[in-house]
CSV table of C-alpha atoms in Angstrom, one decimal:
chain,number,residue,atom,x,y,z
G,1,MET,CA,-14.7,-96.2,-63.8
G,2,GLY,CA,-16.8,-98.9,-62.1
G,3,THR,CA,-19.8,-98.5,-59.9
G,4,ARG,CA,-18.7,-97.0,-56.6
G,5,ILE,CA,-19.9,-98.9,-53.5
G,6,LEU,CA,-19.6,-97.8,-49.9
G,7,VAL,CA,-19.3,-101.0,-47.8
G,8,ILE,CA,-20.1,-100.5,-44.1
G,9,ASP,CA,-18.1,-103.1,-42.2
G,10,ASN,CA,-19.9,-104.2,-39.0
G,11,TYR,CA,-16.7,-105.7,-37.7
G,12,ASP,CA,-17.1,-109.0,-39.5
G,13,SER,CA,-14.5,-110.8,-41.6
G,14,PHE,CA,-17.0,-111.9,-44.2
G,15,VAL,CA,-17.1,-108.3,-45.4
G,16,PHE,CA,-13.9,-108.9,-47.5
G,17,ASN,CA,-15.6,-111.8,-49.3
G,18,LEU,CA,-18.4,-109.5,-50.3
G,19,VAL,CA,-15.9,-106.8,-51.4
G,20,GLN,CA,-14.1,-109.4,-53.5
G,21,TYR,CA,-17.4,-110.5,-55.2
G,22,LEU,CA,-18.3,-106.9,-55.9
G,23,GLN,CA,-14.8,-106.1,-57.3
G,24,GLU,CA,-15.1,-109.2,-59.6
G,25,LEU,CA,-18.2,-107.5,-61.0
G,26,GLY,CA,-16.2,-104.3,-61.7
G,27,ALA,CA,-17.3,-102.3,-58.6
G,28,GLU,CA,-14.9,-100.0,-56.9
G,29,CYS,CA,-15.4,-100.5,-53.1
G,30,THR,CA,-14.6,-98.3,-50.2
G,31,VAL,CA,-14.7,-100.1,-46.9
G,32,ARG,CA,-15.4,-98.1,-43.7
G,33,ARG,CA,-16.1,-99.5,-40.2
G,34,ASN,CA,-19.5,-98.7,-38.8
G,35,ASP,CA,-17.9,-96.1,-36.4
G,36,GLU,CA,-15.7,-94.4,-39.0
G,37,VAL,CA,-18.2,-92.8,-41.4
G,38,GLY,CA,-21.3,-90.7,-41.3
G,39,ALA,CA,-24.6,-91.4,-43.0
G,40,GLU,CA,-24.1,-88.4,-45.3
G,41,SER,CA,-21.3,-90.3,-47.0
G,42,ALA,CA,-24.0,-92.3,-48.9
G,43,ALA,CA,-24.4,-89.4,-51.3
G,44,ASP,CA,-20.8,-89.8,-52.6
G,45,TYR,CA,-21.4,-93.4,-53.9
G,46,ASP,CA,-23.6,-95.2,-56.4
G,47,GLY,CA,-24.7,-97.7,-53.7
G,48,VAL,CA,-24.2,-98.9,-50.2
G,49,LEU,CA,-23.7,-102.4,-48.8
G,50,ILE,CA,-24.2,-103.0,-45.1
G,51,SER,CA,-22.3,-106.1,-44.0
G,52,PRO,CA,-22.9,-108.9,-41.5
G,53,GLY,CA,-21.6,-108.5,-38.0
G,54,PRO,CA,-22.1,-109.4,-34.4
G,55,GLY,CA,-24.8,-107.9,-32.1
G,56,THR,CA,-28.1,-106.2,-32.9
G,57,PRO,CA,-29.0,-103.6,-35.5
G,58,GLU,CA,-29.1,-101.0,-32.7
G,59,GLU,CA,-25.4,-101.8,-31.9
G,60,ALA,CA,-24.3,-101.6,-35.6
G,61,GLY,CA,-22.9,-98.1,-35.5
G,62,VAL,CA,-24.0,-96.0,-38.5
G,63,SER,CA,-25.9,-98.8,-40.2
G,64,MET,CA,-29.4,-97.7,-39.3
G,65,ALA,CA,-28.7,-94.0,-39.9
G,66,MET,CA,-27.2,-95.0,-43.3
G,67,ILE,CA,-30.3,-97.0,-44.2
G,68,LYS,CA,-32.5,-94.0,-43.4
G,69,LYS,CA,-30.2,-91.7,-45.4
G,70,CYS,CA,-30.3,-94.1,-48.4
G,71,ALA,CA,-34.1,-94.2,-48.2
G,72,GLU,CA,-34.2,-90.4,-48.1
G,73,ILE,CA,-32.0,-89.9,-51.1
G,74,LYS,CA,-33.2,-93.0,-52.9
G,75,LYS,CA,-29.7,-94.6,-53.0
G,76,PRO,CA,-29.5,-98.3,-53.7
G,77,LEU,CA,-28.7,-100.3,-50.6
G,78,LEU,CA,-28.1,-104.0,-49.9
G,79,GLY,CA,-28.0,-105.4,-46.4
G,80,VAL,CA,-26.5,-108.8,-45.7
G,81,CYS,CA,-27.3,-110.7,-42.4
G,82,LEU,CA,-27.0,-107.9,-39.8
G,83,GLY,CA,-27.5,-105.4,-42.6
G,84,HIS,CA,-30.7,-107.2,-43.5
G,85,GLN,CA,-31.9,-107.1,-39.9
G,86,ALA,CA,-31.0,-103.4,-39.7
G,87,ILE,CA,-33.1,-102.6,-42.8
G,88,ALA,CA,-36.2,-104.0,-41.0
G,89,THR,CA,-35.4,-102.2,-37.8
G,90,ALA,CA,-34.7,-98.9,-39.5
G,91,PHE,CA,-38.2,-99.1,-41.0
G,92,GLY,CA,-39.8,-99.9,-37.6
G,93,ALA,CA,-39.8,-103.7,-37.3
G,94,THR,CA,-38.4,-105.6,-34.5
G,95,VAL,CA,-35.7,-108.3,-34.5
G,96,ASN,CA,-35.9,-111.1,-32.0
G,97,ARG,CA,-34.0,-114.3,-31.2
G,98,ALA,CA,-34.5,-116.7,-34.0
G,99,PRO,CA,-36.5,-119.9,-33.3
G,100,GLU,CA,-33.3,-121.9,-33.9
G,101,LEU,CA,-29.6,-120.8,-33.7
G,102,LEU,CA,-27.9,-121.6,-37.0
G,103,HIS,CA,-24.2,-120.9,-37.5
G,104,GLY,CA,-22.7,-122.6,-40.5
G,105,LYS,CA,-25.8,-124.7,-41.1
G,106,THR,CA,-27.8,-125.0,-44.3
G,107,SER,CA,-31.5,-124.4,-44.9
G,108,ILE,CA,-33.8,-124.5,-47.8
G,109,VAL,CA,-34.9,-121.0,-48.8
G,110,SER,CA,-38.0,-120.3,-51.0
G,111,HIS,CA,-38.4,-116.9,-52.6
G,112,GLN,CA,-40.4,-114.9,-55.1
G,113,GLN,CA,-37.7,-114.7,-57.7
G,114,SER,CA,-37.8,-110.9,-57.7
G,115,GLY,CA,-35.2,-108.1,-57.1
G,116,ILE,CA,-31.7,-109.5,-56.4
G,117,LEU,CA,-33.2,-113.0,-56.3
G,118,GLU,CA,-34.8,-112.8,-59.7
G,119,ASN,CA,-32.5,-115.3,-61.5
G,120,ILE,CA,-31.8,-117.5,-58.5
G,121,PRO,CA,-33.7,-120.8,-58.5
G,122,SER,CA,-36.4,-121.2,-55.8
G,123,PRO,CA,-35.9,-123.0,-53.5
G,124,PHE,CA,-32.2,-123.0,-53.0
G,125,VAL,CA,-29.8,-124.2,-50.2
G,126,ALA,CA,-28.4,-121.3,-48.2
G,127,THR,CA,-25.7,-121.3,-45.5
G,128,ARG,CA,-27.0,-119.5,-42.4
G,129,TYR,CA,-25.0,-117.7,-39.7
G,130,HIS,CA,-27.5,-116.0,-37.4
G,131,SER,CA,-29.2,-116.1,-34.0
G,132,LEU,CA,-31.6,-113.2,-34.6
G,133,ALA,CA,-34.5,-112.9,-37.1
G,134,ILE,CA,-37.0,-110.3,-38.2
G,135,ASN,CA,-40.4,-110.5,-36.5
G,136,GLU,CA,-42.5,-110.5,-39.6
G,137,SER,CA,-45.7,-109.3,-37.9
G,138,THR,CA,-44.0,-106.0,-37.1
G,139,LEU,CA,-42.9,-105.2,-40.7
G,140,PRO,CA,-44.4,-102.0,-42.1
G,141,LYS,CA,-46.4,-102.2,-45.3
G,142,GLU,CA,-43.6,-100.7,-47.4
G,143,ILE,CA,-41.3,-103.6,-46.7
G,144,GLU,CA,-42.2,-107.0,-48.2
G,145,VAL,CA,-40.9,-110.4,-47.4
G,146,THR,CA,-39.4,-111.9,-50.5
G,147,GLY,CA,-37.9,-115.2,-49.1
G,148,ARG,CA,-38.4,-117.6,-46.2
G,149,SER,CA,-36.7,-120.6,-44.7
G,150,GLU,CA,-38.5,-123.9,-44.6
G,151,SER,CA,-39.4,-123.1,-41.0
G,152,GLY,CA,-40.9,-119.7,-42.0
G,153,VAL,CA,-38.0,-117.4,-40.8
G,154,VAL,CA,-37.8,-114.2,-43.0
G,155,MET,CA,-34.7,-114.6,-45.2
G,156,SER,CA,-35.0,-111.7,-47.6
G,157,VAL,CA,-36.9,-108.4,-47.7
G,158,ARG,CA,-37.2,-105.5,-50.1
G,159,HIS,CA,-38.7,-102.1,-50.0
G,160,LYS,CA,-41.7,-101.9,-52.3
G,161,GLU,CA,-40.7,-98.5,-53.9
G,162,LEU,CA,-37.0,-97.9,-53.0
G,163,PRO,CA,-33.9,-99.8,-54.2
G,164,ILE,CA,-33.4,-101.3,-50.7
G,165,GLU,CA,-33.1,-105.0,-50.2
G,166,GLY,CA,-31.8,-107.4,-47.5
G,167,VAL,CA,-30.8,-111.0,-47.5
G,168,HIS,CA,-30.2,-113.1,-44.4
G,169,ALA,CA,-28.5,-116.2,-45.7
G,170,LEU,CA,-26.1,-116.6,-48.5
G,171,LYS,CA,-26.3,-119.1,-51.3
G,172,GLU,CA,-23.2,-121.3,-51.7
G,173,CYS,CA,-22.1,-118.7,-54.3
G,174,PRO,CA,-23.0,-115.3,-52.8
G,175,ARG,CA,-21.9,-113.5,-55.9
G,176,CYS,CA,-25.3,-114.6,-57.4
G,177,PHE,CA,-26.9,-112.1,-55.0
G,178,MET,CA,-24.6,-109.3,-56.1
G,179,VAL,CA,-25.1,-109.7,-59.9
G,180,LYS,CA,-28.7,-108.6,-59.8
G,181,GLN,CA,-28.3,-105.7,-57.4
G,182,VAL,CA,-29.2,-102.5,-59.1
G,183,TRP,CA,-25.9,-100.8,-58.5
G,184,CYS,CA,-23.9,-103.7,-59.9
G,185,SER,CA,-25.7,-103.8,-63.2
G,186,ARG,CA,-25.4,-100.1,-64.2
């Protein structure tokens, strides 16, 4: 039996690419829309992935409650794009309009080569699809920035003590991000 991942679908078609990558790594994925599942469901899985999607973290259904539940029960969680923003928001940070709107554009991302980015070269070219960004000055001390774009936009974060990480942009081969995630390497 593979690692069981609950995937929160924030009404974005890219969720199925992420599911495919996880399945290629042997994970068993259950996909639920952000208004079809409760945060308590996190306890039934080995990890949770919160997908990209439109809107703001506050508009992402169960996403923020799911992040808080995963933090409470120390459940591994990966947030991608909107999920990344929701992690910051759930821990008290603010998300604002990005300095530049980038949809399908590439940027150079530099990072600390830690966590899920450990074996990813730094810098790397990432494809970006977002108009919002984390306001770094509002991040609490338990959330650290692990990657930035060349213009300084926060591109990845992780909790200093819990298995919670977020990435904003995806490398040309997003499965690289998934390989290192705690719940994929069990």
